[in-house]
Amino acid sequence: MKSRRNHKVSKGIGVSVVWDGLRKALVQHIQKKIGFYAPALSPVVFFFLAHVITLLTLVFIKTGVLQNDQGIYKTVVTWAVYGFLPFLLCSYGSFYFVARPAAGALERKFPDWSATVRNLSSGGVYGAALVLALILLLRPDTGMDRLLLLLIGAAAGQGNWFFYRKLASIDA
């Protein structure tokens, strides 16, 4: 029989070291490929927000605060389930085909504008292209649906452009 008394105990790699390494690798990957991930930021945020609102709506229906036949429930569930992919694709198209070329054109045409004005303009162009694509794709029926698309597109355009600039360390 062998004795374990003189056996040297070795420590294994801790889980926190592995998680720290994975986190650092993920952050480095995202910083290198920020142009690829930036357009997906707002659609993912709105996707989770729509699902939270869907869960709240279901809770309100179960508690009797909302009626099951109200249109808000159907609209929220439809957007939460079917709206994510078109929004994501329109965001990518607007980012690569409209916002980035517009930012370069604004910088060349208006060099005397401040960086803030150019960034707000680029985000506005991004949001306008996103709204136009969503309106053409979804064909909203009422003015409230169009207003909702306008608000979502403006928030997504400005938000994605802001985070793209911050994460990519772009001043202009």
Short mmCIF file of N, CA and C in Angstrom, two decimals:
data_model
loop_
_atom_site.label_atom_id
_atom_site.label_comp_id
_atom_site.label_asym_id
_atom_site.label_seq_id
_atom_site.Cartn_x
_atom_site.Cartn_y
_atom_site.Cartn_z
N MET A 1 0.82 -1.18 0.00
CA MET A 1 0.00 0.00 0.00
C MET A 1 0.87 1.24 0.00
N LYS A 2 0.43 2.20 -0.77
CA LYS A 2 1.14 3.47 -0.81
C LYS A 2 0.52 4.43 0.18
N SER A 3 1.38 5.20 0.76
CA SER A 3 0.91 6.20 1.71
C SER A 3 0.75 7.54 1.00
N ARG A 4 -0.31 8.25 1.33
CA ARG A 4 -0.56 9.57 0.74
C ARG A 4 0.03 10.67 1.61
N ARG A 5 0.67 10.32 2.68
CA ARG A 5 1.17 11.31 3.61
C ARG A 5 2.24 12.18 2.96
N ASN A 6 3.09 11.63 2.16
CA ASN A 6 4.17 12.39 1.53
C ASN A 6 3.79 12.89 0.13
N HIS A 7 2.57 12.68 -0.24
CA HIS A 7 2.10 13.10 -1.56
C HIS A 7 1.93 14.62 -1.58
N LYS A 8 2.49 15.27 -2.59
CA LYS A 8 2.40 16.73 -2.71
C LYS A 8 1.02 17.09 -3.25
N VAL A 9 0.34 17.98 -2.56
CA VAL A 9 -0.98 18.42 -2.96
C VAL A 9 -0.82 19.57 -3.94
N SER A 10 -1.45 19.43 -5.08
CA SER A 10 -1.39 20.51 -6.07
C SER A 10 -2.76 21.16 -6.16
N LYS A 11 -2.72 22.47 -6.27
CA LYS A 11 -3.96 23.20 -6.41
C LYS A 11 -4.35 23.27 -7.88
N GLY A 12 -5.60 23.07 -8.16
CA GLY A 12 -6.09 23.19 -9.52
C GLY A 12 -6.36 24.66 -9.85
N ILE A 13 -6.64 24.90 -11.08
CA ILE A 13 -6.96 26.27 -11.50
C ILE A 13 -8.35 26.60 -10.96
N GLY A 14 -8.45 27.73 -10.30
CA GLY A 14 -9.72 28.13 -9.74
C GLY A 14 -10.70 28.56 -10.82
N VAL A 15 -11.96 28.45 -10.52
CA VAL A 15 -13.00 28.82 -11.47
C VAL A 15 -12.95 30.30 -11.76
N SER A 16 -12.63 31.12 -10.77
CA SER A 16 -12.59 32.56 -10.98
C SER A 16 -11.50 32.94 -11.98
N VAL A 17 -10.38 32.23 -11.97
CA VAL A 17 -9.31 32.50 -12.93
C VAL A 17 -9.78 32.20 -14.34
N VAL A 18 -10.51 31.11 -14.50
CA VAL A 18 -11.03 30.74 -15.81
C VAL A 18 -12.04 31.78 -16.29
N TRP A 19 -12.96 32.19 -15.41
CA TRP A 19 -13.96 33.18 -15.79
C TRP A 19 -13.32 34.51 -16.13
N ASP A 20 -12.29 34.91 -15.37
CA ASP A 20 -11.60 36.16 -15.66
C ASP A 20 -10.92 36.09 -17.03
N GLY A 21 -10.32 34.96 -17.33
CA GLY A 21 -9.70 34.78 -18.64
C GLY A 21 -10.70 34.82 -19.77
N LEU A 22 -11.85 34.17 -19.57
CA LEU A 22 -12.90 34.19 -20.59
C LEU A 22 -13.46 35.60 -20.78
N ARG A 23 -13.64 36.31 -19.67
CA ARG A 23 -14.16 37.68 -19.75
C ARG A 23 -13.19 38.58 -20.51
N LYS A 24 -11.90 38.47 -20.20
CA LYS A 24 -10.90 39.29 -20.88
C LYS A 24 -10.83 38.96 -22.37
N ALA A 25 -10.91 37.68 -22.69
CA ALA A 25 -10.88 37.27 -24.10
C ALA A 25 -12.11 37.79 -24.84
N LEU A 26 -13.27 37.74 -24.20
CA LEU A 26 -14.49 38.24 -24.81
C LEU A 26 -14.43 39.74 -25.03
N VAL A 27 -13.95 40.49 -24.04
CA VAL A 27 -13.83 41.94 -24.17
C VAL A 27 -12.85 42.30 -25.29
N GLN A 28 -11.73 41.61 -25.37
CA GLN A 28 -10.77 41.87 -26.45
C GLN A 28 -11.36 41.55 -27.82
N HIS A 29 -12.11 40.46 -27.90
CA HIS A 29 -12.74 40.09 -29.17
C HIS A 29 -13.75 41.15 -29.60
N ILE A 30 -14.57 41.60 -28.66
CA ILE A 30 -15.58 42.61 -28.99
C ILE A 30 -14.93 43.93 -29.38
N GLN A 31 -13.85 44.32 -28.70
CA GLN A 31 -13.16 45.55 -29.06
C GLN A 31 -12.53 45.47 -30.44
N LYS A 32 -12.05 44.30 -30.83
CA LYS A 32 -11.47 44.15 -32.16
C LYS A 32 -12.54 44.17 -33.25
N LYS A 33 -13.70 43.63 -32.96
CA LYS A 33 -14.76 43.50 -33.96
C LYS A 33 -15.98 44.34 -33.61
N ILE A 34 -15.75 45.55 -33.08
CA ILE A 34 -16.86 46.39 -32.62
C ILE A 34 -17.79 46.77 -33.77
N GLY A 35 -17.26 46.94 -34.96
CA GLY A 35 -18.10 47.27 -36.11
C GLY A 35 -19.11 46.18 -36.42
N PHE A 36 -18.80 44.97 -36.07
CA PHE A 36 -19.72 43.87 -36.32
C PHE A 36 -20.82 43.79 -35.26
N TYR A 37 -20.48 44.08 -34.01
CA TYR A 37 -21.44 43.91 -32.92
C TYR A 37 -22.27 45.15 -32.62
N ALA A 38 -21.83 46.32 -33.02
CA ALA A 38 -22.54 47.55 -32.67
C ALA A 38 -23.98 47.60 -33.16
N PRO A 39 -24.28 47.22 -34.40
CA PRO A 39 -25.68 47.30 -34.85
C PRO A 39 -26.63 46.36 -34.11
N ALA A 40 -26.12 45.37 -33.42
CA ALA A 40 -26.98 44.41 -32.74
C ALA A 40 -27.35 44.85 -31.33
N LEU A 41 -26.75 45.92 -30.84
CA LEU A 41 -26.95 46.32 -29.45
C LEU A 41 -28.40 46.71 -29.16
N SER A 42 -28.95 47.64 -29.91
CA SER A 42 -30.33 48.07 -29.65
C SER A 42 -31.35 46.98 -29.91
N PRO A 43 -31.26 46.22 -31.01
CA PRO A 43 -32.24 45.14 -31.17
C PRO A 43 -32.25 44.14 -30.02
N VAL A 44 -31.08 43.82 -29.49
CA VAL A 44 -31.03 42.88 -28.36
C VAL A 44 -31.66 43.50 -27.12
N VAL A 45 -31.37 44.78 -26.87
CA VAL A 45 -31.97 45.46 -25.71
C VAL A 45 -33.48 45.53 -25.85
N PHE A 46 -33.97 45.91 -27.05
CA PHE A 46 -35.41 45.98 -27.26
C PHE A 46 -36.06 44.59 -27.21
N PHE A 47 -35.33 43.57 -27.63
CA PHE A 47 -35.84 42.20 -27.56
C PHE A 47 -36.10 41.81 -26.10
N PHE A 48 -35.12 42.05 -25.24
CA PHE A 48 -35.30 41.73 -23.82
C PHE A 48 -36.37 42.62 -23.18
N LEU A 49 -36.40 43.88 -23.55
CA LEU A 49 -37.42 44.79 -23.02
C LEU A 49 -38.82 44.33 -23.44
N ALA A 50 -38.98 43.92 -24.70
CA ALA A 50 -40.28 43.44 -25.16
C ALA A 50 -40.70 42.17 -24.42
N HIS A 51 -39.75 41.30 -24.11
CA HIS A 51 -40.10 40.10 -23.36
C HIS A 51 -40.46 40.41 -21.91
N VAL A 52 -39.79 41.38 -21.31
CA VAL A 52 -40.16 41.79 -19.95
C VAL A 52 -41.56 42.38 -19.96
N ILE A 53 -41.86 43.21 -20.95
CA ILE A 53 -43.21 43.79 -21.04
C ILE A 53 -44.24 42.69 -21.30
N THR A 54 -43.88 41.69 -22.10
CA THR A 54 -44.79 40.56 -22.33
C THR A 54 -45.09 39.82 -21.04
N LEU A 55 -44.05 39.56 -20.25
CA LEU A 55 -44.26 38.89 -18.97
C LEU A 55 -45.13 39.73 -18.04
N LEU A 56 -44.87 41.03 -17.99
CA LEU A 56 -45.70 41.90 -17.15
C LEU A 56 -47.15 41.91 -17.64
N THR A 57 -47.33 41.94 -18.96
CA THR A 57 -48.69 41.91 -19.51
C THR A 57 -49.40 40.61 -19.13
N LEU A 58 -48.69 39.49 -19.21
CA LEU A 58 -49.30 38.22 -18.81
C LEU A 58 -49.66 38.21 -17.33
N VAL A 59 -48.80 38.77 -16.49
CA VAL A 59 -49.10 38.86 -15.06
C VAL A 59 -50.33 39.73 -14.83
N PHE A 60 -50.40 40.87 -15.55
CA PHE A 60 -51.56 41.76 -15.39
C PHE A 60 -52.84 41.10 -15.88
N ILE A 61 -52.77 40.29 -16.91
CA ILE A 61 -53.95 39.58 -17.39
C ILE A 61 -54.39 38.54 -16.36
N LYS A 62 -53.42 37.81 -15.79
CA LYS A 62 -53.76 36.78 -14.81
C LYS A 62 -54.32 37.38 -13.53
N THR A 63 -53.86 38.58 -13.15
CA THR A 63 -54.38 39.21 -11.94
C THR A 63 -55.67 39.97 -12.18
N GLY A 64 -56.06 40.14 -13.44
CA GLY A 64 -57.32 40.81 -13.74
C GLY A 64 -57.20 42.29 -14.01
N VAL A 65 -56.00 42.85 -14.01
CA VAL A 65 -55.81 44.27 -14.28
C VAL A 65 -56.10 44.57 -15.75
N LEU A 66 -55.66 43.71 -16.65
CA LEU A 66 -55.93 43.85 -18.09
C LEU A 66 -56.86 42.74 -18.55
N GLN A 67 -57.62 43.05 -19.56
CA GLN A 67 -58.49 42.04 -20.16
C GLN A 67 -57.71 41.31 -21.25
N ASN A 68 -58.03 40.06 -21.47
CA ASN A 68 -57.33 39.22 -22.44
C ASN A 68 -57.58 39.68 -23.87
N ASP A 69 -58.68 40.34 -24.13
CA ASP A 69 -59.02 40.72 -25.50
C ASP A 69 -58.49 42.09 -25.89
N GLN A 70 -57.69 42.74 -25.05
CA GLN A 70 -57.14 44.05 -25.39
C GLN A 70 -56.04 43.92 -26.42
N GLY A 71 -55.95 44.91 -27.31
CA GLY A 71 -55.00 44.86 -28.41
C GLY A 71 -53.55 45.00 -27.99
N ILE A 72 -53.31 45.60 -26.82
CA ILE A 72 -51.93 45.81 -26.39
C ILE A 72 -51.21 44.49 -26.18
N TYR A 73 -51.92 43.52 -25.68
CA TYR A 73 -51.32 42.21 -25.45
C TYR A 73 -50.86 41.60 -26.76
N LYS A 74 -51.71 41.62 -27.76
CA LYS A 74 -51.36 41.04 -29.05
C LYS A 74 -50.20 41.79 -29.70
N THR A 75 -50.20 43.10 -29.60
CA THR A 75 -49.13 43.90 -30.19
C THR A 75 -47.79 43.62 -29.53
N VAL A 76 -47.78 43.58 -28.20
CA VAL A 76 -46.53 43.35 -27.48
C VAL A 76 -45.99 41.96 -27.75
N VAL A 77 -46.85 40.96 -27.75
CA VAL A 77 -46.40 39.59 -28.01
C VAL A 77 -45.88 39.46 -29.44
N THR A 78 -46.56 40.08 -30.38
CA THR A 78 -46.12 40.03 -31.78
C THR A 78 -44.74 40.66 -31.94
N TRP A 79 -44.55 41.83 -31.33
CA TRP A 79 -43.24 42.51 -31.43
C TRP A 79 -42.16 41.72 -30.71
N ALA A 80 -42.50 41.14 -29.58
CA ALA A 80 -41.50 40.40 -28.80
C ALA A 80 -41.03 39.15 -29.53
N VAL A 81 -41.94 38.50 -30.25
CA VAL A 81 -41.59 37.24 -30.89
C VAL A 81 -41.11 37.45 -32.32
N TYR A 82 -41.88 38.19 -33.11
CA TYR A 82 -41.59 38.29 -34.54
C TYR A 82 -40.82 39.55 -34.94
N GLY A 83 -40.71 40.51 -34.07
CA GLY A 83 -40.08 41.77 -34.44
C GLY A 83 -38.58 41.80 -34.32
N PHE A 84 -37.99 40.86 -33.61
CA PHE A 84 -36.56 40.91 -33.35
C PHE A 84 -35.72 40.74 -34.62
N LEU A 85 -35.99 39.72 -35.39
CA LEU A 85 -35.17 39.43 -36.56
C LEU A 85 -35.26 40.55 -37.62
N PRO A 86 -36.45 41.04 -37.98
CA PRO A 86 -36.48 42.16 -38.93
C PRO A 86 -35.76 43.40 -38.39
N PHE A 87 -35.91 43.66 -37.10
CA PHE A 87 -35.26 44.82 -36.50
C PHE A 87 -33.74 44.65 -36.54
N LEU A 88 -33.26 43.45 -36.25
CA LEU A 88 -31.83 43.18 -36.29
C LEU A 88 -31.27 43.33 -37.70
N LEU A 89 -31.94 42.77 -38.68
CA LEU A 89 -31.47 42.86 -40.06
C LEU A 89 -31.52 44.29 -40.59
N CYS A 90 -32.58 45.02 -40.27
CA CYS A 90 -32.67 46.43 -40.69
C CYS A 90 -31.59 47.27 -40.00
N SER A 91 -31.28 46.94 -38.76
CA SER A 91 -30.24 47.67 -38.04
C SER A 91 -28.88 47.46 -38.69
N TYR A 92 -28.56 46.22 -39.04
CA TYR A 92 -27.28 45.95 -39.71
C TYR A 92 -27.22 46.64 -41.07
N GLY A 93 -28.29 46.54 -41.84
CA GLY A 93 -28.29 47.19 -43.15
C GLY A 93 -28.14 48.70 -43.04
N SER A 94 -28.86 49.31 -42.12
CA SER A 94 -28.78 50.76 -41.94
C SER A 94 -27.41 51.18 -41.46
N PHE A 95 -26.81 50.39 -40.61
CA PHE A 95 -25.50 50.73 -40.07
C PHE A 95 -24.43 50.71 -41.16
N TYR A 96 -24.37 49.60 -41.91
CA TYR A 96 -23.29 49.44 -42.89
C TYR A 96 -23.52 50.22 -44.18
N PHE A 97 -24.77 50.33 -44.62
CA PHE A 97 -25.02 50.95 -45.91
C PHE A 97 -25.40 52.43 -45.82
N VAL A 98 -25.75 52.91 -44.63
CA VAL A 98 -26.17 54.31 -44.52
C VAL A 98 -25.34 55.07 -43.48
N ALA A 99 -25.28 54.59 -42.25
CA ALA A 99 -24.69 55.39 -41.16
C ALA A 99 -23.18 55.58 -41.31
N ARG A 100 -22.46 54.53 -41.58
CA ARG A 100 -21.00 54.67 -41.71
C ARG A 100 -20.61 55.52 -42.91
N PRO A 101 -21.20 55.31 -44.10
CA PRO A 101 -20.87 56.22 -45.20
C PRO A 101 -21.31 57.66 -44.94
N ALA A 102 -22.46 57.84 -44.25
CA ALA A 102 -22.92 59.19 -43.94
C ALA A 102 -21.97 59.89 -42.98
N ALA A 103 -21.42 59.17 -42.03
CA ALA A 103 -20.47 59.76 -41.09
C ALA A 103 -19.23 60.26 -41.82
N GLY A 104 -18.73 59.46 -42.76
CA GLY A 104 -17.57 59.88 -43.55
C GLY A 104 -17.89 61.08 -44.42
N ALA A 105 -19.08 61.07 -45.04
CA ALA A 105 -19.48 62.19 -45.90
C ALA A 105 -19.67 63.46 -45.08
N LEU A 106 -20.26 63.36 -43.91
CA LEU A 106 -20.44 64.53 -43.05
C LEU A 106 -19.10 65.10 -42.61
N GLU A 107 -18.15 64.23 -42.33
CA GLU A 107 -16.84 64.70 -41.90
C GLU A 107 -16.10 65.41 -43.05
N ARG A 108 -16.27 64.90 -44.27
CA ARG A 108 -15.62 65.54 -45.42
C ARG A 108 -16.30 66.84 -45.82
N LYS A 109 -17.63 66.86 -45.83
CA LYS A 109 -18.39 68.02 -46.30
C LYS A 109 -18.44 69.16 -45.27
N PHE A 110 -18.49 68.81 -44.00
CA PHE A 110 -18.63 69.81 -42.95
C PHE A 110 -17.54 69.66 -41.89
N PRO A 111 -16.30 69.95 -42.23
CA PRO A 111 -15.22 69.79 -41.26
C PRO A 111 -15.28 70.80 -40.11
N ASP A 112 -16.00 71.90 -40.32
CA ASP A 112 -16.08 72.92 -39.26
C ASP A 112 -17.14 72.60 -38.21
N TRP A 113 -17.99 71.60 -38.46
CA TRP A 113 -18.97 71.19 -37.46
C TRP A 113 -18.25 70.53 -36.29
N SER A 114 -18.83 70.67 -35.12
CA SER A 114 -18.24 70.01 -33.95
C SER A 114 -18.50 68.50 -34.04
N ALA A 115 -17.71 67.75 -33.28
CA ALA A 115 -17.85 66.30 -33.28
C ALA A 115 -19.22 65.88 -32.76
N THR A 116 -19.76 66.61 -31.82
CA THR A 116 -21.08 66.29 -31.26
C THR A 116 -22.17 66.42 -32.31
N VAL A 117 -22.13 67.51 -33.08
CA VAL A 117 -23.14 67.73 -34.11
C VAL A 117 -23.02 66.65 -35.20
N ARG A 118 -21.79 66.33 -35.59
CA ARG A 118 -21.61 65.28 -36.60
C ARG A 118 -22.11 63.93 -36.10
N ASN A 119 -21.83 63.62 -34.83
CA ASN A 119 -22.28 62.34 -34.27
C ASN A 119 -23.79 62.28 -34.14
N LEU A 120 -24.41 63.37 -33.70
CA LEU A 120 -25.87 63.39 -33.63
C LEU A 120 -26.49 63.27 -35.01
N SER A 121 -25.87 63.90 -35.99
CA SER A 121 -26.38 63.81 -37.37
C SER A 121 -26.23 62.39 -37.90
N SER A 122 -25.09 61.76 -37.65
CA SER A 122 -24.89 60.38 -38.11
C SER A 122 -25.87 59.43 -37.44
N GLY A 123 -26.09 59.61 -36.14
CA GLY A 123 -27.08 58.79 -35.43
C GLY A 123 -28.49 59.03 -35.94
N GLY A 124 -28.80 60.29 -36.28
CA GLY A 124 -30.11 60.61 -36.83
C GLY A 124 -30.33 59.99 -38.20
N VAL A 125 -29.29 60.01 -39.03
CA VAL A 125 -29.38 59.37 -40.35
C VAL A 125 -29.56 57.86 -40.18
N TYR A 126 -28.82 57.30 -39.24
CA TYR A 126 -28.94 55.87 -38.95
C TYR A 126 -30.36 55.53 -38.51
N GLY A 127 -30.91 56.31 -37.58
CA GLY A 127 -32.26 56.07 -37.10
C GLY A 127 -33.31 56.25 -38.19
N ALA A 128 -33.12 57.27 -39.05
CA ALA A 128 -34.08 57.52 -40.14
C ALA A 128 -34.08 56.36 -41.14
N ALA A 129 -32.89 55.85 -41.45
CA ALA A 129 -32.82 54.70 -42.37
C ALA A 129 -33.46 53.47 -41.74
N LEU A 130 -33.26 53.29 -40.45
CA LEU A 130 -33.85 52.16 -39.75
C LEU A 130 -35.37 52.26 -39.73
N VAL A 131 -35.89 53.46 -39.46
CA VAL A 131 -37.35 53.66 -39.46
C VAL A 131 -37.93 53.42 -40.84
N LEU A 132 -37.27 53.95 -41.86
CA LEU A 132 -37.76 53.76 -43.23
C LEU A 132 -37.79 52.28 -43.61
N ALA A 133 -36.75 51.56 -43.26
CA ALA A 133 -36.71 50.12 -43.57
C ALA A 133 -37.81 49.37 -42.81
N LEU A 134 -38.01 49.71 -41.54
CA LEU A 134 -39.05 49.03 -40.77
C LEU A 134 -40.46 49.37 -41.27
N ILE A 135 -40.66 50.63 -41.68
CA ILE A 135 -41.98 51.01 -42.21
C ILE A 135 -42.25 50.28 -43.52
N LEU A 136 -41.24 50.20 -44.39
CA LEU A 136 -41.43 49.48 -45.66
C LEU A 136 -41.64 47.98 -45.43
N LEU A 137 -40.97 47.44 -44.43
CA LEU A 137 -41.06 46.01 -44.17
C LEU A 137 -42.35 45.64 -43.43
N LEU A 138 -42.72 46.41 -42.42
CA LEU A 138 -43.85 46.05 -41.57
C LEU A 138 -45.17 46.69 -41.98
N ARG A 139 -45.15 47.79 -42.72
CA ARG A 139 -46.35 48.50 -43.17
C ARG A 139 -47.35 48.72 -42.04
N PRO A 140 -47.03 49.61 -41.10
CA PRO A 140 -47.93 49.83 -39.96
C PRO A 140 -49.26 50.43 -40.41
N ASP A 141 -50.32 50.06 -39.70
CA ASP A 141 -51.68 50.46 -40.07
C ASP A 141 -52.06 51.84 -39.53
N THR A 142 -51.72 52.11 -38.31
CA THR A 142 -52.19 53.34 -37.67
C THR A 142 -51.05 54.32 -37.44
N GLY A 143 -51.43 55.54 -37.10
CA GLY A 143 -50.45 56.57 -36.80
C GLY A 143 -49.66 56.26 -35.54
N MET A 144 -50.29 55.59 -34.58
CA MET A 144 -49.59 55.23 -33.34
C MET A 144 -48.50 54.19 -33.62
N ASP A 145 -48.78 53.27 -34.53
CA ASP A 145 -47.76 52.28 -34.90
C ASP A 145 -46.58 52.96 -35.59
N ARG A 146 -46.88 53.94 -36.44
CA ARG A 146 -45.80 54.68 -37.11
C ARG A 146 -45.00 55.48 -36.10
N LEU A 147 -45.69 56.09 -35.14
CA LEU A 147 -44.99 56.86 -34.10
C LEU A 147 -44.11 55.95 -33.25
N LEU A 148 -44.61 54.77 -32.93
CA LEU A 148 -43.81 53.80 -32.17
C LEU A 148 -42.56 53.40 -32.95
N LEU A 149 -42.71 53.15 -34.25
CA LEU A 149 -41.55 52.82 -35.07
C LEU A 149 -40.57 53.98 -35.15
N LEU A 150 -41.09 55.19 -35.21
CA LEU A 150 -40.23 56.37 -35.25
C LEU A 150 -39.43 56.50 -33.96
N LEU A 151 -40.08 56.32 -32.83
CA LEU A 151 -39.38 56.41 -31.54
C LEU A 151 -38.35 55.31 -31.37
N ILE A 152 -38.72 54.09 -31.75
CA ILE A 152 -37.78 52.96 -31.63
C ILE A 152 -36.59 53.17 -32.57
N GLY A 153 -36.85 53.61 -33.79
CA GLY A 153 -35.77 53.83 -34.75
C GLY A 153 -34.83 54.94 -34.31
N ALA A 154 -35.39 56.04 -33.80
CA ALA A 154 -34.55 57.14 -33.33
C ALA A 154 -33.69 56.72 -32.14
N ALA A 155 -34.30 56.00 -31.21
CA ALA A 155 -33.54 55.54 -30.04
C ALA A 155 -32.47 54.53 -30.45
N ALA A 156 -32.80 53.64 -31.37
CA ALA A 156 -31.83 52.64 -31.81
C ALA A 156 -30.69 53.29 -32.59
N GLY A 157 -31.00 54.23 -33.45
CA GLY A 157 -29.97 54.90 -34.24
C GLY A 157 -29.00 55.68 -33.37
N GLN A 158 -29.54 56.50 -32.49
CA GLN A 158 -28.66 57.29 -31.60
C GLN A 158 -27.92 56.39 -30.63
N GLY A 159 -28.60 55.40 -30.09
CA GLY A 159 -27.97 54.50 -29.11
C GLY A 159 -26.86 53.66 -29.72
N ASN A 160 -27.14 53.05 -30.86
CA ASN A 160 -26.11 52.23 -31.51
C ASN A 160 -24.92 53.08 -31.93
N TRP A 161 -25.18 54.27 -32.47
CA TRP A 161 -24.06 55.12 -32.90
C TRP A 161 -23.24 55.58 -31.70
N PHE A 162 -23.91 55.90 -30.59
CA PHE A 162 -23.21 56.31 -29.37
C PHE A 162 -22.31 55.18 -28.86
N PHE A 163 -22.87 53.98 -28.74
CA PHE A 163 -22.08 52.87 -28.22
C PHE A 163 -20.98 52.44 -29.21
N TYR A 164 -21.26 52.56 -30.49
CA TYR A 164 -20.22 52.26 -31.47
C TYR A 164 -19.03 53.20 -31.28
N ARG A 165 -19.30 54.49 -31.12
CA ARG A 165 -18.22 55.46 -30.93
C ARG A 165 -17.49 55.22 -29.63
N LYS A 166 -18.21 54.94 -28.57
CA LYS A 166 -17.57 54.74 -27.25
C LYS A 166 -16.73 53.47 -27.21
N LEU A 167 -17.27 52.39 -27.73
CA LEU A 167 -16.54 51.13 -27.68
C LEU A 167 -15.39 51.08 -28.68
N ALA A 168 -15.54 51.78 -29.80
CA ALA A 168 -14.48 51.78 -30.80
C ALA A 168 -13.49 52.92 -30.56
N SER A 169 -13.72 53.73 -29.54
CA SER A 169 -12.86 54.88 -29.19
C SER A 169 -12.71 55.84 -30.37
N ILE A 170 -13.85 56.20 -30.95
CA ILE A 170 -13.87 57.13 -32.05
C ILE A 170 -14.35 58.47 -31.53
N ASP A 171 -13.61 59.54 -31.82
CA ASP A 171 -14.01 60.86 -31.35
C ASP A 171 -14.93 61.53 -32.35
N ALA A 172 -14.74 61.32 -33.60
CA ALA A 172 -15.54 62.01 -34.61
C ALA A 172 -16.67 61.16 -35.11
#
